[in-house]
Coordinates of C-alpha atoms and ligand atoms in Angstrom, one line a residue:
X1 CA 36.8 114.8 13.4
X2 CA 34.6 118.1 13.9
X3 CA 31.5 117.6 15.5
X4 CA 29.4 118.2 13.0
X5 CA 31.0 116.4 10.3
X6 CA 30.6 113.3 12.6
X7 CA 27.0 114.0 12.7
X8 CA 26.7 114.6 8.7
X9 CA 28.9 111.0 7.9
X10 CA 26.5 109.2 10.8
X11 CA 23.2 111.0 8.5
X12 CA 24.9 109.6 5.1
X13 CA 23.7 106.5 4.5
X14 CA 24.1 104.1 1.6
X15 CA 20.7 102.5 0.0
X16 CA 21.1 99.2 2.4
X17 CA 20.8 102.2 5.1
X18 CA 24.5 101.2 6.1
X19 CA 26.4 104.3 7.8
X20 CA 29.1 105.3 6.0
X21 CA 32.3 103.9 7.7
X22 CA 34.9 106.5 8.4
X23 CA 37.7 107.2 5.3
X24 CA 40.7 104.6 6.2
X25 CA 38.9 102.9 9.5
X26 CA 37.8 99.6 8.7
X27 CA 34.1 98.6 10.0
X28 CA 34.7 96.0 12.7
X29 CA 33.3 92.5 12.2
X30 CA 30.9 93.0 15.0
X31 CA 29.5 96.3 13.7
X32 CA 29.3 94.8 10.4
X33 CA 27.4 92.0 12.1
X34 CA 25.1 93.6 13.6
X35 CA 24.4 96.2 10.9
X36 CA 23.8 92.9 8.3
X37 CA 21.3 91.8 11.1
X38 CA 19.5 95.3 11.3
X39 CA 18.8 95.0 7.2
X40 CA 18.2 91.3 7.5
X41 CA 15.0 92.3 10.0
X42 CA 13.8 95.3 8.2
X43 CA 13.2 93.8 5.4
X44 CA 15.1 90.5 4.5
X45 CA 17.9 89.7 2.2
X46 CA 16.9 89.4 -1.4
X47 CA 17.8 87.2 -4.1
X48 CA 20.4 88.9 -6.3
X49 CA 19.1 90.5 -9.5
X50 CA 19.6 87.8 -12.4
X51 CA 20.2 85.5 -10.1
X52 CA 18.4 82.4 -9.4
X53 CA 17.4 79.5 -6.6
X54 CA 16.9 76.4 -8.1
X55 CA 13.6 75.3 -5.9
X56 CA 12.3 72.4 -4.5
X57 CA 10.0 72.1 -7.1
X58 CA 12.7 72.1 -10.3
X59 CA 14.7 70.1 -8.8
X60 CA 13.7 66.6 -10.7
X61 CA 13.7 68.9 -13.8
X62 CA 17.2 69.5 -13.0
X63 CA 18.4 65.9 -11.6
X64 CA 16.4 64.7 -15.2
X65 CA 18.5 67.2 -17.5
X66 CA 21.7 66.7 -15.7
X67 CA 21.3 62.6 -15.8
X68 CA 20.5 62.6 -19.5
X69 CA 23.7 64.9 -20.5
X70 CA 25.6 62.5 -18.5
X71 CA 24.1 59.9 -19.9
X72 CA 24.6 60.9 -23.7
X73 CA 28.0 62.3 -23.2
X74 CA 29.4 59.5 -22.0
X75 CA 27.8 57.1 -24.9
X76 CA 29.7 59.6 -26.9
X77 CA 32.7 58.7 -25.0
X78 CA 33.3 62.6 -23.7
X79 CA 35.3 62.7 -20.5
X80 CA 33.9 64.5 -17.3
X81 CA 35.9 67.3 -16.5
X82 CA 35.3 70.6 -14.5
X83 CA 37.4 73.9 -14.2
X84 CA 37.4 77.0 -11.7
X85 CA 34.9 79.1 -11.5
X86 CA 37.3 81.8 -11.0
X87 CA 39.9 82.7 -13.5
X88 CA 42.1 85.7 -15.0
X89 CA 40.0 87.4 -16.8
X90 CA 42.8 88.2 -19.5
X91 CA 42.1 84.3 -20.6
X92 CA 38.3 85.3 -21.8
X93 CA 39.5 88.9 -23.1
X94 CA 41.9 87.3 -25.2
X95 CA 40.0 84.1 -26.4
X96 CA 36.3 86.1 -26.7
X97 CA 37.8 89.0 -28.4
X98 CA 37.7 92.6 -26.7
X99 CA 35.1 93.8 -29.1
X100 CA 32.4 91.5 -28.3
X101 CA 29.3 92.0 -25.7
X102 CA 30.4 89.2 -23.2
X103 CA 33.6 90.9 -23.0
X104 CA 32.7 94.9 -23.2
X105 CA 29.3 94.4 -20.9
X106 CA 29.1 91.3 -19.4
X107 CA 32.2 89.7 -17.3
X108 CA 32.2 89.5 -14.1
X109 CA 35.3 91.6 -12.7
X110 CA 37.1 91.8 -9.8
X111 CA 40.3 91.8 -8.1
X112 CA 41.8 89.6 -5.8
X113 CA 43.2 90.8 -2.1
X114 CA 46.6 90.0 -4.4
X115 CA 46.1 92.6 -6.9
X116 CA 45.4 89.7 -9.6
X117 CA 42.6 90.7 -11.9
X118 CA 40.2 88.1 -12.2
X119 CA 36.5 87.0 -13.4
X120 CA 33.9 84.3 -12.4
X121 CA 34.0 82.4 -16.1
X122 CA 31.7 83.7 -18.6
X123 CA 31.7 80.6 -21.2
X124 CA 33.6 77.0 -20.9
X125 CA 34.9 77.1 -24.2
X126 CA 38.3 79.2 -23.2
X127 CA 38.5 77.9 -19.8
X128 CA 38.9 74.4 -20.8
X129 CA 41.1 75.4 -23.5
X130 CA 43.2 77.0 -20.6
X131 CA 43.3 73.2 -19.0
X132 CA 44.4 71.5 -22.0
X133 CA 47.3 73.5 -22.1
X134 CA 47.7 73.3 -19.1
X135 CA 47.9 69.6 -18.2
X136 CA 50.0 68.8 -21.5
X137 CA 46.3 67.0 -23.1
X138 CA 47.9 67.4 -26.3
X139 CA 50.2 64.3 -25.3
X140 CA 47.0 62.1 -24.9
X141 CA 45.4 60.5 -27.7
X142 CA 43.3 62.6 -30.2
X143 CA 40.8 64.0 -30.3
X144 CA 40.5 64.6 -26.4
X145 CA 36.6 65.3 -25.5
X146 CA 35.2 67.1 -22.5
X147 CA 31.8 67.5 -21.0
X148 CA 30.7 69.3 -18.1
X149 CA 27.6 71.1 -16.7
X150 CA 28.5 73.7 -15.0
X151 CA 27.6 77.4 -13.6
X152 CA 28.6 80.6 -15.8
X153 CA 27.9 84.4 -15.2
X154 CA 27.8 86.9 -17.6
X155 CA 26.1 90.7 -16.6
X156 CA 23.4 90.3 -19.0
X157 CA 20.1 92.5 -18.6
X158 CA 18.0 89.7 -16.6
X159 CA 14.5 88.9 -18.8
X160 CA 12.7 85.4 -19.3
X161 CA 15.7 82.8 -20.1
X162 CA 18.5 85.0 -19.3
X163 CA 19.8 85.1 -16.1
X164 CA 23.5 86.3 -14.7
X165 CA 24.2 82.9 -13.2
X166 CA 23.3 80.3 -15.7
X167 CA 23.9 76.5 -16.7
X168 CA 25.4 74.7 -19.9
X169 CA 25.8 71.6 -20.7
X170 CA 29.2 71.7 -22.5
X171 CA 31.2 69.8 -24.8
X172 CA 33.9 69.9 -26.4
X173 CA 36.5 67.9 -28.9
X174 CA 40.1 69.1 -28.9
X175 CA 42.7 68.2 -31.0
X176 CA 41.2 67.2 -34.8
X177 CA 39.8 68.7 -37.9
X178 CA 37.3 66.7 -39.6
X179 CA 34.0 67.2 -40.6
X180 CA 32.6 64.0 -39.0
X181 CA 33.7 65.6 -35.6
X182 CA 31.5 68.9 -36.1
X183 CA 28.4 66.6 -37.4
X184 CA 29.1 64.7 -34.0
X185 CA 28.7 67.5 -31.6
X186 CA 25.8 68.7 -33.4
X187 CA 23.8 65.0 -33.3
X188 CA 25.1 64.6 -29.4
X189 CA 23.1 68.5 -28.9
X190 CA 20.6 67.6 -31.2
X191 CA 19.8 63.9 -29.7
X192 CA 20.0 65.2 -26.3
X193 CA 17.3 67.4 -26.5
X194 CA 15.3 64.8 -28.5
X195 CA 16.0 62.4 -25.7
X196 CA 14.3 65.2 -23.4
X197 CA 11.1 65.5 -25.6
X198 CA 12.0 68.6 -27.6
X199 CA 11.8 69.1 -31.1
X200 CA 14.8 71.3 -32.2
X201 CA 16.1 72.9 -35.4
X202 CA 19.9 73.7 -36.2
X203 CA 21.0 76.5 -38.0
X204 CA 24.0 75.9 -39.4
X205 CA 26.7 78.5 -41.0
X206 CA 30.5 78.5 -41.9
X207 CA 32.6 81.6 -41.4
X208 CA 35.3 80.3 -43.0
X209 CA 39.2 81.0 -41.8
X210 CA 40.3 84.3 -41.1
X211 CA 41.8 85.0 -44.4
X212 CA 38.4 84.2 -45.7
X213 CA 36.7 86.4 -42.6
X214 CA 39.3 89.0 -43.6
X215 CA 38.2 89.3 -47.4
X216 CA 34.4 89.0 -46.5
X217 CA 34.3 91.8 -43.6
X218 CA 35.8 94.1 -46.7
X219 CA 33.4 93.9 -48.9
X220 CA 30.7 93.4 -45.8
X221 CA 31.8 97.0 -44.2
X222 CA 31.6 98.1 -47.8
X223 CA 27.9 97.4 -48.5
X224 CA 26.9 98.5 -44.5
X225 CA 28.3 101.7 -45.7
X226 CA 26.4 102.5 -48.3
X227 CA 23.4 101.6 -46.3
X228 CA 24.7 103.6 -43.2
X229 CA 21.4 105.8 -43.0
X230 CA 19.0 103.0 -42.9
X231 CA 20.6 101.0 -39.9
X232 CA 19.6 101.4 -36.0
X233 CA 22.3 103.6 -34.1
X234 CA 23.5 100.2 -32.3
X235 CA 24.5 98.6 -36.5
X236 CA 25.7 102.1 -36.8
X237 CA 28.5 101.8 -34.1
X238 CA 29.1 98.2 -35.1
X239 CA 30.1 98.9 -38.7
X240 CA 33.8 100.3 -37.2
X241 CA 33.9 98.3 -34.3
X242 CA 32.7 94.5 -35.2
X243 CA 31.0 94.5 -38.7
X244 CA 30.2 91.1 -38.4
X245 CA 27.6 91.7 -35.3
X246 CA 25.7 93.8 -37.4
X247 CA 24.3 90.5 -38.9
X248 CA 22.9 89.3 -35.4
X249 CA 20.8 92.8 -35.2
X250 CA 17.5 92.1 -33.8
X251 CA 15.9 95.1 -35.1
X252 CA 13.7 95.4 -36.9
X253 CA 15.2 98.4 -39.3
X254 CA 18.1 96.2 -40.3
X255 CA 16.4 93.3 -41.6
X256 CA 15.9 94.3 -45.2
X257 CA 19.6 95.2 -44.9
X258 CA 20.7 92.4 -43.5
X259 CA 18.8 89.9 -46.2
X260 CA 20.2 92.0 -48.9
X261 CA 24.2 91.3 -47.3
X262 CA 27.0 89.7 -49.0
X263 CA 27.0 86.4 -47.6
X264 CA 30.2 84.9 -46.2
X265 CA 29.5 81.6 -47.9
X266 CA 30.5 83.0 -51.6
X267 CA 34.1 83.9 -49.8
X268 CA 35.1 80.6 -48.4
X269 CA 38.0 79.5 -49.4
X270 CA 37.7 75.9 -51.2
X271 CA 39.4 73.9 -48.2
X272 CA 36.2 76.0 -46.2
X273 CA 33.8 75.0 -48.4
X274 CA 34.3 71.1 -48.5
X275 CA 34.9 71.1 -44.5
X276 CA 31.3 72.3 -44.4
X277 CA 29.7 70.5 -47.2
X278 CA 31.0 67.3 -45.5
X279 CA 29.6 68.4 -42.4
X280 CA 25.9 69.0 -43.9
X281 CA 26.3 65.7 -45.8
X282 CA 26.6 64.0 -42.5
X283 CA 23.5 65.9 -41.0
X284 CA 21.5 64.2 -43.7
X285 CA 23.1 61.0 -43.1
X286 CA 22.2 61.1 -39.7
X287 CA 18.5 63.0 -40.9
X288 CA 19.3 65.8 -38.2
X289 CA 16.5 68.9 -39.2
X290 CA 18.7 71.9 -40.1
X291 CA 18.4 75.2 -42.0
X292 CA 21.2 77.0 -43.3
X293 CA 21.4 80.4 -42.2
X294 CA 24.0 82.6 -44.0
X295 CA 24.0 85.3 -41.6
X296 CA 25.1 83.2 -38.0
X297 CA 28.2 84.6 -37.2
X298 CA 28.1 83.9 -33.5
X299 CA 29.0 86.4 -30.9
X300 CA 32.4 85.3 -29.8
X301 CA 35.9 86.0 -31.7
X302 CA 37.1 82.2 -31.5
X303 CA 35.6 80.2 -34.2
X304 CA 36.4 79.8 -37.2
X305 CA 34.4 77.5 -40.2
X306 CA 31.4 75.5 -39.0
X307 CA 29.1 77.7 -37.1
X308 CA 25.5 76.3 -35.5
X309 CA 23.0 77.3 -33.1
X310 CA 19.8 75.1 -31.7
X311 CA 16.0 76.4 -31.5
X312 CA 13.3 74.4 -30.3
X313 CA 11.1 73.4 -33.4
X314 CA 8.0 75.3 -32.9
X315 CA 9.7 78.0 -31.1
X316 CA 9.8 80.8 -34.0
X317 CA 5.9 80.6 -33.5
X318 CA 5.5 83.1 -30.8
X319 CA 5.7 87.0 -31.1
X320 CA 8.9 86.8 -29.1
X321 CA 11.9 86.5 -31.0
X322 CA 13.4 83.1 -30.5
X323 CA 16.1 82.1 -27.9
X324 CA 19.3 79.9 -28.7
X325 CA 19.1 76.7 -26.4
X326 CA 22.3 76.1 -27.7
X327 CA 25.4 77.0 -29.8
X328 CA 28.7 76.3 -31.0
X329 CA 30.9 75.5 -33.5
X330 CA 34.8 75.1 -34.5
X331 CA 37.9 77.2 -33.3
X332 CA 40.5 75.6 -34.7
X333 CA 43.1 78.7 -33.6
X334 CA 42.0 78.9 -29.9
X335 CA 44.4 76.8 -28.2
X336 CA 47.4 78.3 -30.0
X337 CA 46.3 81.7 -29.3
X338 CA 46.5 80.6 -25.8
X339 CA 50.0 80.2 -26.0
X340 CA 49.0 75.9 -26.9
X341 CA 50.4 74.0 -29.5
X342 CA 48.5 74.2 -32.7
X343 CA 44.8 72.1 -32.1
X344 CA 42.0 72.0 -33.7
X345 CA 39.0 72.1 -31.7
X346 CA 35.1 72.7 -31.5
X347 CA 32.3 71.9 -29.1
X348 CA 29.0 73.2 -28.6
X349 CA 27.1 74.5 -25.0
X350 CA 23.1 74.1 -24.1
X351 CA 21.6 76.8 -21.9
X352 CA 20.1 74.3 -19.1
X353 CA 17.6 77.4 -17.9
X354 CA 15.9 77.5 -21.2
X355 CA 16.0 73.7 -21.8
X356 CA 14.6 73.3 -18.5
X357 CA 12.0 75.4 -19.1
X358 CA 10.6 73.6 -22.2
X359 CA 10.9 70.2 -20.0
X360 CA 8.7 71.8 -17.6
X361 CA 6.3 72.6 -20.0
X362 CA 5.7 68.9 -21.0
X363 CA 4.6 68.0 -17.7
X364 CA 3.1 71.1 -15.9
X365 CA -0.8 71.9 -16.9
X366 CA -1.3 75.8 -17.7
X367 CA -2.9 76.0 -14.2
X368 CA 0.4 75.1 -12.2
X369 CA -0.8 71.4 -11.9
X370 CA 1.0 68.4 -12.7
X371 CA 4.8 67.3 -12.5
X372 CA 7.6 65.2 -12.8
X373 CA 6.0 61.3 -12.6
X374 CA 7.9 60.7 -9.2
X375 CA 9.3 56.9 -8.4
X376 CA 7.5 56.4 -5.4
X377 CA 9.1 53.5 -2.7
X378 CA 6.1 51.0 -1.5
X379 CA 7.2 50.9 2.0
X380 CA 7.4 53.2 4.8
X381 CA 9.8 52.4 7.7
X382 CA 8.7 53.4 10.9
X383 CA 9.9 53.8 14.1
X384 CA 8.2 53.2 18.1
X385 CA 9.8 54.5 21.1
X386 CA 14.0 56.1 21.3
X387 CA 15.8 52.8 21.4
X388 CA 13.8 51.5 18.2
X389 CA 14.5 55.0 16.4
X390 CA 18.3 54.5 17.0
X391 CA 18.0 50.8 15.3
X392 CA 16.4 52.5 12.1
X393 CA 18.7 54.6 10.8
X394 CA 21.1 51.3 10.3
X395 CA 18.8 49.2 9.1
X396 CA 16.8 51.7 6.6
X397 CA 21.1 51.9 5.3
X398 CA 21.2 47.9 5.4
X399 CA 17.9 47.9 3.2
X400 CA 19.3 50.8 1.0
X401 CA 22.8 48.9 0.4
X402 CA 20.6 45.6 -0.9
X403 CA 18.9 48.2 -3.2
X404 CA 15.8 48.5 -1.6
X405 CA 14.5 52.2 -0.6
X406 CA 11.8 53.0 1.8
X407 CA 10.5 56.3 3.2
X408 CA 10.8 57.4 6.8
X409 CA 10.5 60.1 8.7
X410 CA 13.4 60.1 12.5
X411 CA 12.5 63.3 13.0
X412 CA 8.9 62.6 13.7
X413 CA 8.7 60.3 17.1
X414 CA 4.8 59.4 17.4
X415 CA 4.4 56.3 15.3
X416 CA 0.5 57.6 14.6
X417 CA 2.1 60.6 12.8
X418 CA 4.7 58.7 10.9
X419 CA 1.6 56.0 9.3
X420 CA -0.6 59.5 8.7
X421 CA 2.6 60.4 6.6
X422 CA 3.0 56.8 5.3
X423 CA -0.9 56.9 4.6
X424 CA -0.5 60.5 2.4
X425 CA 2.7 58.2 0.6
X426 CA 0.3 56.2 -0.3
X427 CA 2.7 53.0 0.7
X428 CA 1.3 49.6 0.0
X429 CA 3.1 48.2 3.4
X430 CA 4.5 49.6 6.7
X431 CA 7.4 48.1 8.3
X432 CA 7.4 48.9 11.7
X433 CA 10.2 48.5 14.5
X434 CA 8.5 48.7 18.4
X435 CA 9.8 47.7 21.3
X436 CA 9.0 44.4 21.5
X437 CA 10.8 43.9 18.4
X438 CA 13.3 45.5 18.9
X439 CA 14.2 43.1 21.9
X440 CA 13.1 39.6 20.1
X441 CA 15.2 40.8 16.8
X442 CA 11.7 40.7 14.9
X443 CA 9.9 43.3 12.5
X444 CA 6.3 44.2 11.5
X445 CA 5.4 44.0 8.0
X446 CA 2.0 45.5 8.1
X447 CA -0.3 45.5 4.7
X448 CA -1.6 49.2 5.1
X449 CA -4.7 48.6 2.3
X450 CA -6.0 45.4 4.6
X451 CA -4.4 45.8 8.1
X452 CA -3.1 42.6 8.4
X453 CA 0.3 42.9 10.1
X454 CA 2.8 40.2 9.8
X455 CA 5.8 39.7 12.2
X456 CA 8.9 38.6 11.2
X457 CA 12.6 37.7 11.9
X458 CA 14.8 40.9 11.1
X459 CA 16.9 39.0 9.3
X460 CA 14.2 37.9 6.8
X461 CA 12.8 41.5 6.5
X462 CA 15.2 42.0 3.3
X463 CA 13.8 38.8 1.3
X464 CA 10.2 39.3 2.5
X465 CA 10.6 43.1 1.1
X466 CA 12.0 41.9 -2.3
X467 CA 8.7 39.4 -2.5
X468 CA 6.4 42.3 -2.3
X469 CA 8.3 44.4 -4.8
X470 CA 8.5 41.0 -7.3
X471 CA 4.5 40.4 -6.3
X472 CA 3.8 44.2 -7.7
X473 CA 6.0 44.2 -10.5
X474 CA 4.4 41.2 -11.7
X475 CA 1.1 42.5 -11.0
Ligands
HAM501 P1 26.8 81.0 -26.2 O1 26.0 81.1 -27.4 O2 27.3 82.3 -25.6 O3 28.0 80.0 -26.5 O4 25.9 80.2 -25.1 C1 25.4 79.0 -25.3 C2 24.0 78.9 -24.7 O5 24.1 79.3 -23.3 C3 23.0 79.9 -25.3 O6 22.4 79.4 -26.5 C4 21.9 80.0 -24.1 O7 21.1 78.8 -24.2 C5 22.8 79.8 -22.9 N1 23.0 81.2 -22.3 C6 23.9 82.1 -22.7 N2 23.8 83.2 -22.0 C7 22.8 83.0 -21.1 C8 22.2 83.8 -20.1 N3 22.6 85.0 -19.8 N4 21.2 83.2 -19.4 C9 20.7 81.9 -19.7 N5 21.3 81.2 -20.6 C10 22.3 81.7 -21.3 C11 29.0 79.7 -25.6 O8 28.9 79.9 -24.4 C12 30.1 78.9 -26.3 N6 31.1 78.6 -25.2 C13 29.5 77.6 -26.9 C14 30.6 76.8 -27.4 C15 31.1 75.6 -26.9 N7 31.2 77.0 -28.6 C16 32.1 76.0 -28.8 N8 32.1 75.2 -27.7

């Protein structure tokens, strides 16, 4: 290469200030290294846009939410099960529809070093589809029902509650059609958040099949014609392309339009109808809060009759316009449009973000303050010279296995800084292996509110342990 064109590719530098490598010549590891390290310094590596740490601080928020899904789930008799996070993205295209916004603008792309084309998952819905085909599930017994929390990526514009890597709690019941099966995935999403403090609405819809659909999106592209003029350019493009998504417009322009729609209720088929009366006749058996709400359609191309979506109760209140926490519904032509035997199916998913954030709101005052009530151990193991430090780790485990936990500290060898900890813990008792002890196979027991210290046989330590804990909770 020419001298000077050397110098102009050395001068050309991407935004991370990374010279452009030479056409064909791989960078090698080492340069790459060392160029990674150079940005690093100057000025540190940034959290991906839409992306999102789960900190210290959320983390009980997060152990809460994910211990009460399990928890209802499983009363509900739903099965754990988990997919890839990587699959061909042909499964989504197909299952989503090519039309829709997850599918145009939001997947996640990429091709493998294979030439495969593939994408992080966008939704559960398709992918576990995908696995009940793909183990034969249709040979167990019906309905089969999955759960999973899990982590999804769609290449959304990043705002308050949307975020490119997000959570759902997921569920889903494969393999019958019957009314009581949609009101059950709506009271397990509904109860859920209830057991989690929130108040929530669902807005329920049917869409009918897609004879019905077929008739409806007629006479629907019909009357968005007429009133072409008055809609926003977005409702404009949609009338061709996906008529249907003109009914989730947020703007403002196309809400008189919208009201004014034929509503896909009047073109369900009688079969249709029934399903979905059933279904709101269990909702008021089981006195679940819902609104009908003629124009859900959902985003996705999959479903087909009962349609819901959750909001929190009060939510509509503020000048935002309200997020889903959750949706779902029926898709009872999924699975064989994946190349499955015919089975029903329908399920629902609960945006953990945005249900996380309303848990956090319960506990945390306005100024930052306040928190997750934390269950606090009463005893503080600590620790007095190396030889004693090596004894703790095994008998902290021995105490743990009899289901009894205490807090320590190994790291921190000076036995005054592990009680200044045990102080700030607020412990009601220290126990505390020296050397001495540790030599006559004894233990201190020391009360930290009066001083007194106790010694002990280590074997006793256990039994004297569960005393204290019976003493408080009877206190
Ligand atoms: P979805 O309405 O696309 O449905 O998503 C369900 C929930 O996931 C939303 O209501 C929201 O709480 C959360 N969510 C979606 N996108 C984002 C985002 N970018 N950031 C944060 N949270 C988000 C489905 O995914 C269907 N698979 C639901 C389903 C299950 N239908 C039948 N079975």
């Amino acid at each position: 290469m020419p001298r000077k064109k050397e110098a102009l590719r050395k001068k050309a530098k991407n935004k991370t200030g990374k010279i452009i490598p030479k056409k064909g010549k791989q960078e090698s590891p080492k340069t790459a290294e060392k160029e990674t390290k150079a940005v690093a310094a100057k000025k540190g590596f940034q959290l991906v846009r839409g992306m999102k740490d789960i900190v210290p601080k959320e983390g009980g928020y997060w152990r809460l939410v994910s211990t009460k899904a399990a928890a209802i789930a499983e009363a509900y008799e739903f099965v754990y099960a988990e997919t890839p996070i990587v699959e061909q993205a042909a499964l989504f295209v197909r299952s989503l529809g090519k039309g829709t916004d997850v599918v145009e603008k939001e997947m996640y792309f990429f091709e493998d070093h294979d030439g495969n084309r593939l994408c992080l998952r966008p939704e559960m819905t398709a992918a576990f589809a995908r696995a009940y085909i793909s183990h034969g599930m249709h040979s167990l017994s019906q309905p089969v029902k999955l759960w999973n929390i899990g982590p999804l990526f769609r290449h959304d514009r990043p705002q308050a509650g949307r975020y490119r890597q997000f959570h759902q709690f997921n569920c889903e019941s494969f393999g019958v059609r019957d009314p009581a099966i949609d009101a059950e995935l709506v009271s397990v999403a509904y109860h859920f958040l209830k057991d989690l403090g929130i108040a929530s609405l669902v807005h329920m819809n049917s869409i009918g099949n897609t004879e019905d659909r077929g008739r409806y999106v007629v006479e629907l592209t019909a009357y968005l014609r007429t009133k072409r003029s008055y809609l926003s350019e977005l409702s404009k493009k949609r009338i061709t392309k996906n008529p249907l998504r003109v009914l989730d417009s947020k703007e403002e322009q196309d809400q008189p339009i919208i009201e004014e729609a034929p509503q896909i209720v009047d073109w369900l088929s009688d079969e249709s109808k029934k399903h979905f009366m059933q279904v709101l006749e269990y909702l008021d058996a089981l006195n679940i809060p819902y609104a009908l709400r003629p124009t859900l359609v959902r985003g996705l191309d999959y479903y087909t009759d009962t349609v819901f979506e959750i909001y929190e109760a009060e939510g509509e209140t503020s000048s935002e316009p309200a997020q889903a926490l959750g949706g779902g519904g029926r898709y009872d032509l999924l699975v064989e449009q994946l190349g499955g035997q015919p089975t029903p199916g329908a399920g629902f998913a609960l945006g953990l973000e945005r249900v996380i954030s309303l848990v956090r709101k319960q506990y945390q005052k306005e100024d930052g303050t306040g928190g997750l009530p934390e269950q606090r151990s009463p005893f503080f193991f600590a620790h007095l010279g190396e030889q004693a430090r090596q004894r703790a780790l095994p008998l902290i485990e021995d105490l743990r296995q009899d289901g009894i936990l205490v807090h320590h500290n190994v790291a921190k060898p000076a036995l005054k800084s592990q009680l200044e900890l045990a102080n700030k813990l607020h412990v009601s008792h220290a126990v505390i292996l020296g050397h001495k002890e540790l030599q006559d196979g004894t233990i201190i027991i020391r009360d930290m509110a009066s001083g007194i210290q106790e010694i002990i046989d280590q074997k006793k330590l256990r039994r004297e342990l569960r005393k204290i804990l019976e003493k408080q909770a009877a206190s």
